[in-house]
PDB file of C-alpha atoms in Angstrom:
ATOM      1  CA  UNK J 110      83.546  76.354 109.731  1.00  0.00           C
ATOM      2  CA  UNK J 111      83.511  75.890 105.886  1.00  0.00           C
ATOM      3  CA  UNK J 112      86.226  73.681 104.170  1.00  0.00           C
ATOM      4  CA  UNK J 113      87.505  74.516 100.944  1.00  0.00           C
ATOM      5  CA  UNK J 114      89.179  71.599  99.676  1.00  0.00           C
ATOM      6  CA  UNK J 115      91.222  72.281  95.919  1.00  0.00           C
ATOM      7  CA  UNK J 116      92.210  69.685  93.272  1.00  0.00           C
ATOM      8  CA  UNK J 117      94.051  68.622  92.331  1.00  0.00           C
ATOM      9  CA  UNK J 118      96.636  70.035  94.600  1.00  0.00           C
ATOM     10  CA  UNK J 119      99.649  70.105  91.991  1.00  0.00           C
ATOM     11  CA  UNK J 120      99.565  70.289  88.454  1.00  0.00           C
ATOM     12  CA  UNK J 121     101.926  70.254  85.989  1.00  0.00           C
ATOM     13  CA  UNK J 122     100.946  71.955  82.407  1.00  0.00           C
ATOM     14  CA  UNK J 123     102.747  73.289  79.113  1.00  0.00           C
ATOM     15  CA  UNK J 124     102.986  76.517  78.383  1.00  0.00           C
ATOM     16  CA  UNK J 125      99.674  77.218  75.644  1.00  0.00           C
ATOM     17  CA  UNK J 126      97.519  74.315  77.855  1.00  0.00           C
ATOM     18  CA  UNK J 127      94.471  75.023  78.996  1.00  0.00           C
ATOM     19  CA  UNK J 128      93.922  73.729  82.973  1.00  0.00           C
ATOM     20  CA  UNK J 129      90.965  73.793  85.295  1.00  0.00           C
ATOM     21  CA  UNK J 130      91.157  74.149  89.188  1.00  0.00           C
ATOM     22  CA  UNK J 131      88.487  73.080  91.411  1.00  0.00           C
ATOM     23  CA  UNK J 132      87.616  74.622  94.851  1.00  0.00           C
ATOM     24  CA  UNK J 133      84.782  72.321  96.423  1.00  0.00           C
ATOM     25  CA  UNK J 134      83.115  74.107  99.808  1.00  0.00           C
ATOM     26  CA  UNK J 135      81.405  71.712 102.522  1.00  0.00           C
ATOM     27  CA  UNK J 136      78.187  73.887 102.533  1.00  0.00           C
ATOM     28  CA  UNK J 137      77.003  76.119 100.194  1.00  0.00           C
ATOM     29  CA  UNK J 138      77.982  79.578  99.913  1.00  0.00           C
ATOM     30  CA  UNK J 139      76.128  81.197  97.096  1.00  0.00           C
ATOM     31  CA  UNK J 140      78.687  83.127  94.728  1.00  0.00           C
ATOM     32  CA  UNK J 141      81.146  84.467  97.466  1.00  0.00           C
ATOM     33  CA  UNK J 142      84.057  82.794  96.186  1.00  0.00           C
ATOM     34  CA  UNK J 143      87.207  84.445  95.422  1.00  0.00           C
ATOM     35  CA  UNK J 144      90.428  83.143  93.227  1.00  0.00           C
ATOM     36  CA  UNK J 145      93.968  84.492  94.195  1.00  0.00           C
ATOM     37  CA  UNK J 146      97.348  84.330  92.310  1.00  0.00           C
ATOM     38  CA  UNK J 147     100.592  83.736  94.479  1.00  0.00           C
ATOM     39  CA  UNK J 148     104.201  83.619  93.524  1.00  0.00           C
ATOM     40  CA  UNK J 149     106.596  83.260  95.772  1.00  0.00           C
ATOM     41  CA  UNK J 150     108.584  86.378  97.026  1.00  0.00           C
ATOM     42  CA  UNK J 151     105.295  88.350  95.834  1.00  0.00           C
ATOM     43  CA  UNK J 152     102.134  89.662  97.684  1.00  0.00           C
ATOM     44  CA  UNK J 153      98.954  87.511  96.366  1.00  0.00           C
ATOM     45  CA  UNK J 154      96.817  89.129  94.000  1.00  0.00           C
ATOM     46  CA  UNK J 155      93.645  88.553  93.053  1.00  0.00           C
ATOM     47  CA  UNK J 156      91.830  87.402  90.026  1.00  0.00           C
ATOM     48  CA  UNK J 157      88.407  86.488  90.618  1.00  0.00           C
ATOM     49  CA  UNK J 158      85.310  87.541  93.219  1.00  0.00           C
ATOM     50  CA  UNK J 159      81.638  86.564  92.915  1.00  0.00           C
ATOM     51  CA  UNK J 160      83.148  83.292  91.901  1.00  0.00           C
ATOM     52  CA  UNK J 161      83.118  84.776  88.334  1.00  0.00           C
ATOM     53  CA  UNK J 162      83.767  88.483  87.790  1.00  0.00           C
ATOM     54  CA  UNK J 163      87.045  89.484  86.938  1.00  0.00           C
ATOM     55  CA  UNK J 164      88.943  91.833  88.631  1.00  0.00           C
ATOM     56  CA  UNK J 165      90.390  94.953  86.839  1.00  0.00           C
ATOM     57  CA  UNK J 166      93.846  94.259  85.313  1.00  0.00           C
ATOM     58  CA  UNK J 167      93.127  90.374  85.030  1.00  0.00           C
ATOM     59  CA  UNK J 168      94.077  88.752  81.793  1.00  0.00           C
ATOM     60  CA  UNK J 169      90.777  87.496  80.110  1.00  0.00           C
ATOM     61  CA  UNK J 170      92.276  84.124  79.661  1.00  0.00           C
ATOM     62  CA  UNK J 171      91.674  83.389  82.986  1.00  0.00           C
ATOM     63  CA  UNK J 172      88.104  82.953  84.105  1.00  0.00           C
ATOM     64  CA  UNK J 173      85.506  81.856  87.042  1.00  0.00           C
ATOM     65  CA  UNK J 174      82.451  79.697  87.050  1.00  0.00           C
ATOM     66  CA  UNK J 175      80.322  78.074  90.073  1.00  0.00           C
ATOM     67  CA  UNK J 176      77.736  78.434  92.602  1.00  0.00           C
ATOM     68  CA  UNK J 177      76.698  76.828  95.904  1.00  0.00           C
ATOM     69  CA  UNK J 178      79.297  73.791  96.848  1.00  0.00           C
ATOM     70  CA  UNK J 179      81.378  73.613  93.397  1.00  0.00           C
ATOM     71  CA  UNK J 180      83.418  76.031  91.647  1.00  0.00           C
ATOM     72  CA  UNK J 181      86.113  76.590  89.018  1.00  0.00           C
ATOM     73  CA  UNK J 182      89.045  78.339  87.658  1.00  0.00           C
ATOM     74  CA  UNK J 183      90.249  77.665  84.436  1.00  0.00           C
ATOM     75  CA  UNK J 184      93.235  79.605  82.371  1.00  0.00           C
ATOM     76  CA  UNK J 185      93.179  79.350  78.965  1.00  0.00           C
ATOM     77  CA  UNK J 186      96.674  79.443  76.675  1.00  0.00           C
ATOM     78  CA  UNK J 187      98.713  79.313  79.612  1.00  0.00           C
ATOM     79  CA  UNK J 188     101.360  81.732  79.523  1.00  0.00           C
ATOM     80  CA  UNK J 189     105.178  81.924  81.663  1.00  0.00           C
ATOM     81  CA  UNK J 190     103.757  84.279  83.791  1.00  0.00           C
ATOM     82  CA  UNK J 191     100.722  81.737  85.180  1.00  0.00           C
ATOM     83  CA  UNK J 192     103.040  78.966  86.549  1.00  0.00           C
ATOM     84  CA  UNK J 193     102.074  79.840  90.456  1.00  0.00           C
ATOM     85  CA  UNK J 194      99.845  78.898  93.159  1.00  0.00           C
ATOM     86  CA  UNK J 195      96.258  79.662  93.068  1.00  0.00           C
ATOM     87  CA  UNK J 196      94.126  79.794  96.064  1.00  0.00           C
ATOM     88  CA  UNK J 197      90.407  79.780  96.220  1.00  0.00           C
ATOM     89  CA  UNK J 198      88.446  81.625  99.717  1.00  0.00           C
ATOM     90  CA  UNK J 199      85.176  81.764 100.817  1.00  0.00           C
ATOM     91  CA  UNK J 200      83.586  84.905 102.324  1.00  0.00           C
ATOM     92  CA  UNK J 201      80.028  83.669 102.781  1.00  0.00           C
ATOM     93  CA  UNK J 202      79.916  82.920 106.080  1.00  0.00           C
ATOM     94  CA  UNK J 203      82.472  84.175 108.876  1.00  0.00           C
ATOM     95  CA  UNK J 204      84.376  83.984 110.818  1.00  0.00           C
ATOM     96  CA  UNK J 205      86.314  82.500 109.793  1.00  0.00           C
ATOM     97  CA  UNK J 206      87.224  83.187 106.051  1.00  0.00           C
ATOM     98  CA  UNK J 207      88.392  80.107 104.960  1.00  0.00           C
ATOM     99  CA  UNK J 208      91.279  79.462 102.131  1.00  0.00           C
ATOM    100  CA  UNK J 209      91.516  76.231 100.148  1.00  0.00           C
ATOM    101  CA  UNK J 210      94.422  74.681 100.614  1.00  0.00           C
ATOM    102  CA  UNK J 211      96.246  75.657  97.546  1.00  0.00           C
ATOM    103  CA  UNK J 212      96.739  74.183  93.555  1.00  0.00           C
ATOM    104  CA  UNK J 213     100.296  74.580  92.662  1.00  0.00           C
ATOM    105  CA  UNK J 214     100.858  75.005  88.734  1.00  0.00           C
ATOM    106  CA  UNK J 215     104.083  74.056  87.600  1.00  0.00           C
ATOM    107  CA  UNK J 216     106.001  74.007  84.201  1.00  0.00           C
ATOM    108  CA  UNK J 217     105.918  70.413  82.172  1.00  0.00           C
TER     109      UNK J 217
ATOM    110  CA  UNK R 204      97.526 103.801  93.717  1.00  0.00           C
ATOM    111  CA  UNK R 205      97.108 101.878  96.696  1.00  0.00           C
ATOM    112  CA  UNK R 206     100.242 101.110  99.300  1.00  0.00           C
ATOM    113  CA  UNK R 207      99.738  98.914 101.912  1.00  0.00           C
ATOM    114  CA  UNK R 208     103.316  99.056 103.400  1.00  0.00           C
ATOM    115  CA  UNK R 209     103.718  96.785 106.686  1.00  0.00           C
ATOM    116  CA  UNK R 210     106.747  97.069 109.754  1.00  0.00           C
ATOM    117  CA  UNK R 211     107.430  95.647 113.056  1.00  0.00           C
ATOM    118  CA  UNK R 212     108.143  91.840 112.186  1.00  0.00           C
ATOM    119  CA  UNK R 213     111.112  90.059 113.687  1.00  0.00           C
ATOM    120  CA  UNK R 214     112.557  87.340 115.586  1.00  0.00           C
ATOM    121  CA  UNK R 215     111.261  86.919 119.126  1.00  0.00           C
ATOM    122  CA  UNK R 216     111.342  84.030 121.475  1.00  0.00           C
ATOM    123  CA  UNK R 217     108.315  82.513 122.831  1.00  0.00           C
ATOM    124  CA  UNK R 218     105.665  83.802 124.711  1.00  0.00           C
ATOM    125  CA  UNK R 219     106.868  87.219 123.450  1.00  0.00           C
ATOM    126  CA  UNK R 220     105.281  89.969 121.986  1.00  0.00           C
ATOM    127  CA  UNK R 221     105.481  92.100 119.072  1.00  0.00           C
ATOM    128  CA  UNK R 222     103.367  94.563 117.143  1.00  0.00           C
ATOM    129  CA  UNK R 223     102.815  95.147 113.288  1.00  0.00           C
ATOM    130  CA  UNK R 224     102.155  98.130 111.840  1.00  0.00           C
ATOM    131  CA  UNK R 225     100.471  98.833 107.863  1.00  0.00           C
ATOM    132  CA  UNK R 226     100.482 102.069 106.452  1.00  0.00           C
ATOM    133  CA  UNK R 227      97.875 102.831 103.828  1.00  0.00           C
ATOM    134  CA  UNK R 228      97.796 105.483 101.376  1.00  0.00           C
ATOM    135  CA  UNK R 229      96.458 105.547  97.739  1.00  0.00           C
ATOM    136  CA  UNK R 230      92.419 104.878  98.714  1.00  0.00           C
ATOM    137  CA  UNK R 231      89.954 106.442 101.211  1.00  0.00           C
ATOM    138  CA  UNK R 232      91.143 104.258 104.377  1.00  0.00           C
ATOM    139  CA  UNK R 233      88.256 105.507 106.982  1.00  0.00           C
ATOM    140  CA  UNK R 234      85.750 103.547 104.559  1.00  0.00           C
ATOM    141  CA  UNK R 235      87.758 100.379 104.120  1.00  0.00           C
ATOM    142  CA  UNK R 236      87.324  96.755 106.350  1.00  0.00           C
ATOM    143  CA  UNK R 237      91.018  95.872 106.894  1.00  0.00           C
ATOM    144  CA  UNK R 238      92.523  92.289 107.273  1.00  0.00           C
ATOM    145  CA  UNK R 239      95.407  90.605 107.937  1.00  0.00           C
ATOM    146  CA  UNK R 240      96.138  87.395 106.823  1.00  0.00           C
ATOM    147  CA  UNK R 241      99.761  84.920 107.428  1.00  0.00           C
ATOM    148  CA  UNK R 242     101.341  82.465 105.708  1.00  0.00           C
ATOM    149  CA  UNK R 243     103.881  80.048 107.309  1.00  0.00           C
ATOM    150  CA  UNK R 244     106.464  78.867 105.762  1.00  0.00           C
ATOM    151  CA  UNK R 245     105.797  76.022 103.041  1.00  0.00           C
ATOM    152  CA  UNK R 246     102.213  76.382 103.526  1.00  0.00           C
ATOM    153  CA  UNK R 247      99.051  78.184 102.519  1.00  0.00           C
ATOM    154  CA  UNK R 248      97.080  81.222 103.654  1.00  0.00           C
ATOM    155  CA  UNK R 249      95.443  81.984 106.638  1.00  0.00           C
ATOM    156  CA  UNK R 250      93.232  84.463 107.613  1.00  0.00           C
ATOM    157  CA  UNK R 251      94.108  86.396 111.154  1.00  0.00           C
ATOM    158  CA  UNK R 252      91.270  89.076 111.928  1.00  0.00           C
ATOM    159  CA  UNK R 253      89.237  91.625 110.339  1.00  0.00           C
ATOM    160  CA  UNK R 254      88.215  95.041 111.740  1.00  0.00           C
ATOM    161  CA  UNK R 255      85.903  97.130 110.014  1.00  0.00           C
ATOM    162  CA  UNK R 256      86.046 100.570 108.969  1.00  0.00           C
ATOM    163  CA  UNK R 257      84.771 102.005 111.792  1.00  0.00           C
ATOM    164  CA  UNK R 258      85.930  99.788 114.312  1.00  0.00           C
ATOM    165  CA  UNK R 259      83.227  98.824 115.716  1.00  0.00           C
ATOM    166  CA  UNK R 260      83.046  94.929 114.326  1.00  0.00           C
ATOM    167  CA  UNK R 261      86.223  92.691 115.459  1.00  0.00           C
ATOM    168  CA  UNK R 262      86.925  89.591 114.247  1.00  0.00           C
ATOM    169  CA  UNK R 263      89.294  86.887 114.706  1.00  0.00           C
ATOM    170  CA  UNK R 264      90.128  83.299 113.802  1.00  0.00           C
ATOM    171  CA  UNK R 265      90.204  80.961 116.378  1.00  0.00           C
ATOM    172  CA  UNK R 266      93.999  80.294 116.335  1.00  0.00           C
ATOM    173  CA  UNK R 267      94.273  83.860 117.368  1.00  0.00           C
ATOM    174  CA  UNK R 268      92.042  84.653 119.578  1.00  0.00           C
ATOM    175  CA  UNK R 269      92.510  85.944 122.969  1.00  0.00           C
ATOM    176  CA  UNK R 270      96.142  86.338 121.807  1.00  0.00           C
ATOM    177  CA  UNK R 271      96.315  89.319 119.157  1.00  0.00           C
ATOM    178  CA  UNK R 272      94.422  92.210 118.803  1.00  0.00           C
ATOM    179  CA  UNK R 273      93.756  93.863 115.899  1.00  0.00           C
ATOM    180  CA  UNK R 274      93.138  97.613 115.989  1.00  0.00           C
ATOM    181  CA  UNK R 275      93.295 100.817 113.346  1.00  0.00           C
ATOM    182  CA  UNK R 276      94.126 104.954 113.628  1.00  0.00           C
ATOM    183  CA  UNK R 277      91.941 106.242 110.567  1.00  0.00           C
ATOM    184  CA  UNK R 278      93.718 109.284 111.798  1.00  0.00           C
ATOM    185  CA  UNK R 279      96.461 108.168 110.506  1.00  0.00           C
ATOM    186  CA  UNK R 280      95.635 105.720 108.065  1.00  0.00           C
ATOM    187  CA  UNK R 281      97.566 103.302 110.035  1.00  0.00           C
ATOM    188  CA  UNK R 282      96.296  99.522 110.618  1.00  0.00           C
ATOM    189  CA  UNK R 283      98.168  97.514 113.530  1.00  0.00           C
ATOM    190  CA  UNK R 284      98.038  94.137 114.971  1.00  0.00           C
ATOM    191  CA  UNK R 285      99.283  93.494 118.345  1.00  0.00           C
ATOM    192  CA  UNK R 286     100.992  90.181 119.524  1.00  0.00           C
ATOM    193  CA  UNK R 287     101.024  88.480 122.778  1.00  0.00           C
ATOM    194  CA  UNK R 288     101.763  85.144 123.503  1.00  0.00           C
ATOM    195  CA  UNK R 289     103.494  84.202 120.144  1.00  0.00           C
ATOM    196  CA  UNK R 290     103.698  80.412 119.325  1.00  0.00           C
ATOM    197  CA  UNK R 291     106.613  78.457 117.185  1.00  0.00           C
ATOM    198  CA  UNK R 292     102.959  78.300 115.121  1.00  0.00           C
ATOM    199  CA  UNK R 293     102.715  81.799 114.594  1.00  0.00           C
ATOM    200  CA  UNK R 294     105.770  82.009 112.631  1.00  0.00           C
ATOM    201  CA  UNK R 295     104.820  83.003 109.010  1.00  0.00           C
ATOM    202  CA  UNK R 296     104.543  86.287 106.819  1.00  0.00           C
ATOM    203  CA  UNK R 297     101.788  88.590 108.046  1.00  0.00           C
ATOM    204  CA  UNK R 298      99.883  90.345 105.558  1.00  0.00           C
ATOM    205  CA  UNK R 299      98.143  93.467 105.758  1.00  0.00           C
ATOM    206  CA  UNK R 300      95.204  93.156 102.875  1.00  0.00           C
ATOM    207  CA  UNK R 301      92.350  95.702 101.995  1.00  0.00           C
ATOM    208  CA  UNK R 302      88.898  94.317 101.799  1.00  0.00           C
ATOM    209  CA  UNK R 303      86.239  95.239  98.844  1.00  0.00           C
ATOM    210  CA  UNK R 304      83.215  94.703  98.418  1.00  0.00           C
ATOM    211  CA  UNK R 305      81.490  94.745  94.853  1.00  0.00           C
ATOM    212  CA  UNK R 306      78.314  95.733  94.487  1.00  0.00           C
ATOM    213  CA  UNK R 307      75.245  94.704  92.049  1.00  0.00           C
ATOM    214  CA  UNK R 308      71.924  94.598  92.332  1.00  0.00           C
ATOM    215  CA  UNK R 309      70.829  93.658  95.762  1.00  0.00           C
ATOM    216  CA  UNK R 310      74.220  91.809  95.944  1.00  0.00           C
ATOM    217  CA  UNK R 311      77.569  92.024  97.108  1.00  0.00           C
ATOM    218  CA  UNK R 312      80.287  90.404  96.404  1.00  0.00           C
ATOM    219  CA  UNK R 313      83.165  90.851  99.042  1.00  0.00           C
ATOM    220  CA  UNK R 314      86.798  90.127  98.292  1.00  0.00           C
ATOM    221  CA  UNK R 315      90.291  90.789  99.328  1.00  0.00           C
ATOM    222  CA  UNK R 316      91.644  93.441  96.667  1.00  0.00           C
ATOM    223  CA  UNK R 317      94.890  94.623  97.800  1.00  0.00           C
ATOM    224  CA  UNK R 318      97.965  93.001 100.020  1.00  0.00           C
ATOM    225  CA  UNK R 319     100.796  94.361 101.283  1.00  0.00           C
ATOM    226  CA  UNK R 320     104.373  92.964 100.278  1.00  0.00           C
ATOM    227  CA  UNK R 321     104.210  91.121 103.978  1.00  0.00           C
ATOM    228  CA  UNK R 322     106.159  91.403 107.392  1.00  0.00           C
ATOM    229  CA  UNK R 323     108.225  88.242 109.097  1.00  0.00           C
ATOM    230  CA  UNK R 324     107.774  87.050 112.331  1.00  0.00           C
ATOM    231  CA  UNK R 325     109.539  84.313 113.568  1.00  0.00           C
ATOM    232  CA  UNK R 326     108.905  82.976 117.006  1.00  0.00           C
ATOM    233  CA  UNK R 327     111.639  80.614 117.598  1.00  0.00           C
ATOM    234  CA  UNK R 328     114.292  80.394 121.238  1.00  0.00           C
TER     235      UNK R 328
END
């Protein structure tokens, strides 16, 4: 199975920061790496696929970058509405599809 | 739009069984891979099987396996998964998610584009 492994695992930012996420995979798998937004008492939603192309609807301050074993998310001018928990998932090689383990992004 | 509307969570006791439904509507369902995918309490996602559009690839994680079955009516655009044998473990919010798959070049680039709002089970005595 491939392991996903986020960090950091909580981070705590001000609203206008900037903050990266990384999503580290114990084999390579290419570009097929997603980024999902969840809030609690809300379905997940997602952001990113192909490890950088961003899904219809996202804001453009988020974005995607990575290939192989290392990838990224970073949101830029943070705003009130980004302070979740961001999950990255491989879909390279299956079963299983495999989510990290979660970043949590909380208010300074 | 797309609706992915789940039913059939609820409390049962160990080594019981239950059965979720998803209804989908919004998007051409017969052509769509289906998934669901749980989240227990406190903790992060988990992916539960996949059945694709035709049926005819199945696939399960480990943790599941020989346990539920996952099944679809393209009929009527209906996506179920069927329980037996529920663990205190299997106690979570069960998600019924669509999955795309993003074409370019001689790539694709698969992802999971749509969830359902989730259904509860809790498997507790």
């Amino acid at each position: 199975d491939i392991q996903l492994t986020q960090s950091p695992s909580f981070l705590s930012a001000s609203v206008g920061d900037r903050v990266t996420i990384t999503c580290r995979a114990s084999q390579g798998i290419s570009r097929d790496l997603a980024w999902y937004q969840a809030k609690s008492g809300r379905a997940p939603s997602l952001l990113i696929y192909g490890a950088s192309i961003l899904q219809r609807g996202v804001p453009s301050r988020f974005s995607g970058s990575g290939s192989g074993t290392e990838f990224t998310l970073t949101i830029n001018n943070l705003q009130p509405e980004d302070f979740a928990t961001y999950y990255c998932q491989q879909l390279h090689t299956y079963p299983p599809i495999t989510f990290g383990q979660g970043t949590r992004l909380d208010i300074k | 739009e797309v609706q992915l509307v789940e039913s059939g969570g609820g409390l049962v006791q160990p080594g019981g069984s239950l059965r979720l439904s998803c209804a989908a509507s919004g998007f051409n369902f017969s052509m769509a891979g289906m998934n669901w995918v749980r989240q227990a309490p406190g903790k992060g996602l988990e992916w539960v099987a996949y059945i694709y559009a035709d049926s005819n690839t199945i696939l399960y994680a480990d943790s599941v396996k020989g346990r539920f079955t996952i099944s679809r009516d393209n009929a009527k655009r209906s996506l179920y998964l069927e329980m037996k044998n529920l663990r205190a473990e299997d106690t979570g919010l069960y998600y019924c998610v669509r999955w795309n798959g993003y074409c370019s070049g001689d790539h694709c680039y698969p992802s999971f584009d749509y969830w359902g709002q989730g259904s509860l089970v809790t498997v507790s005595s």
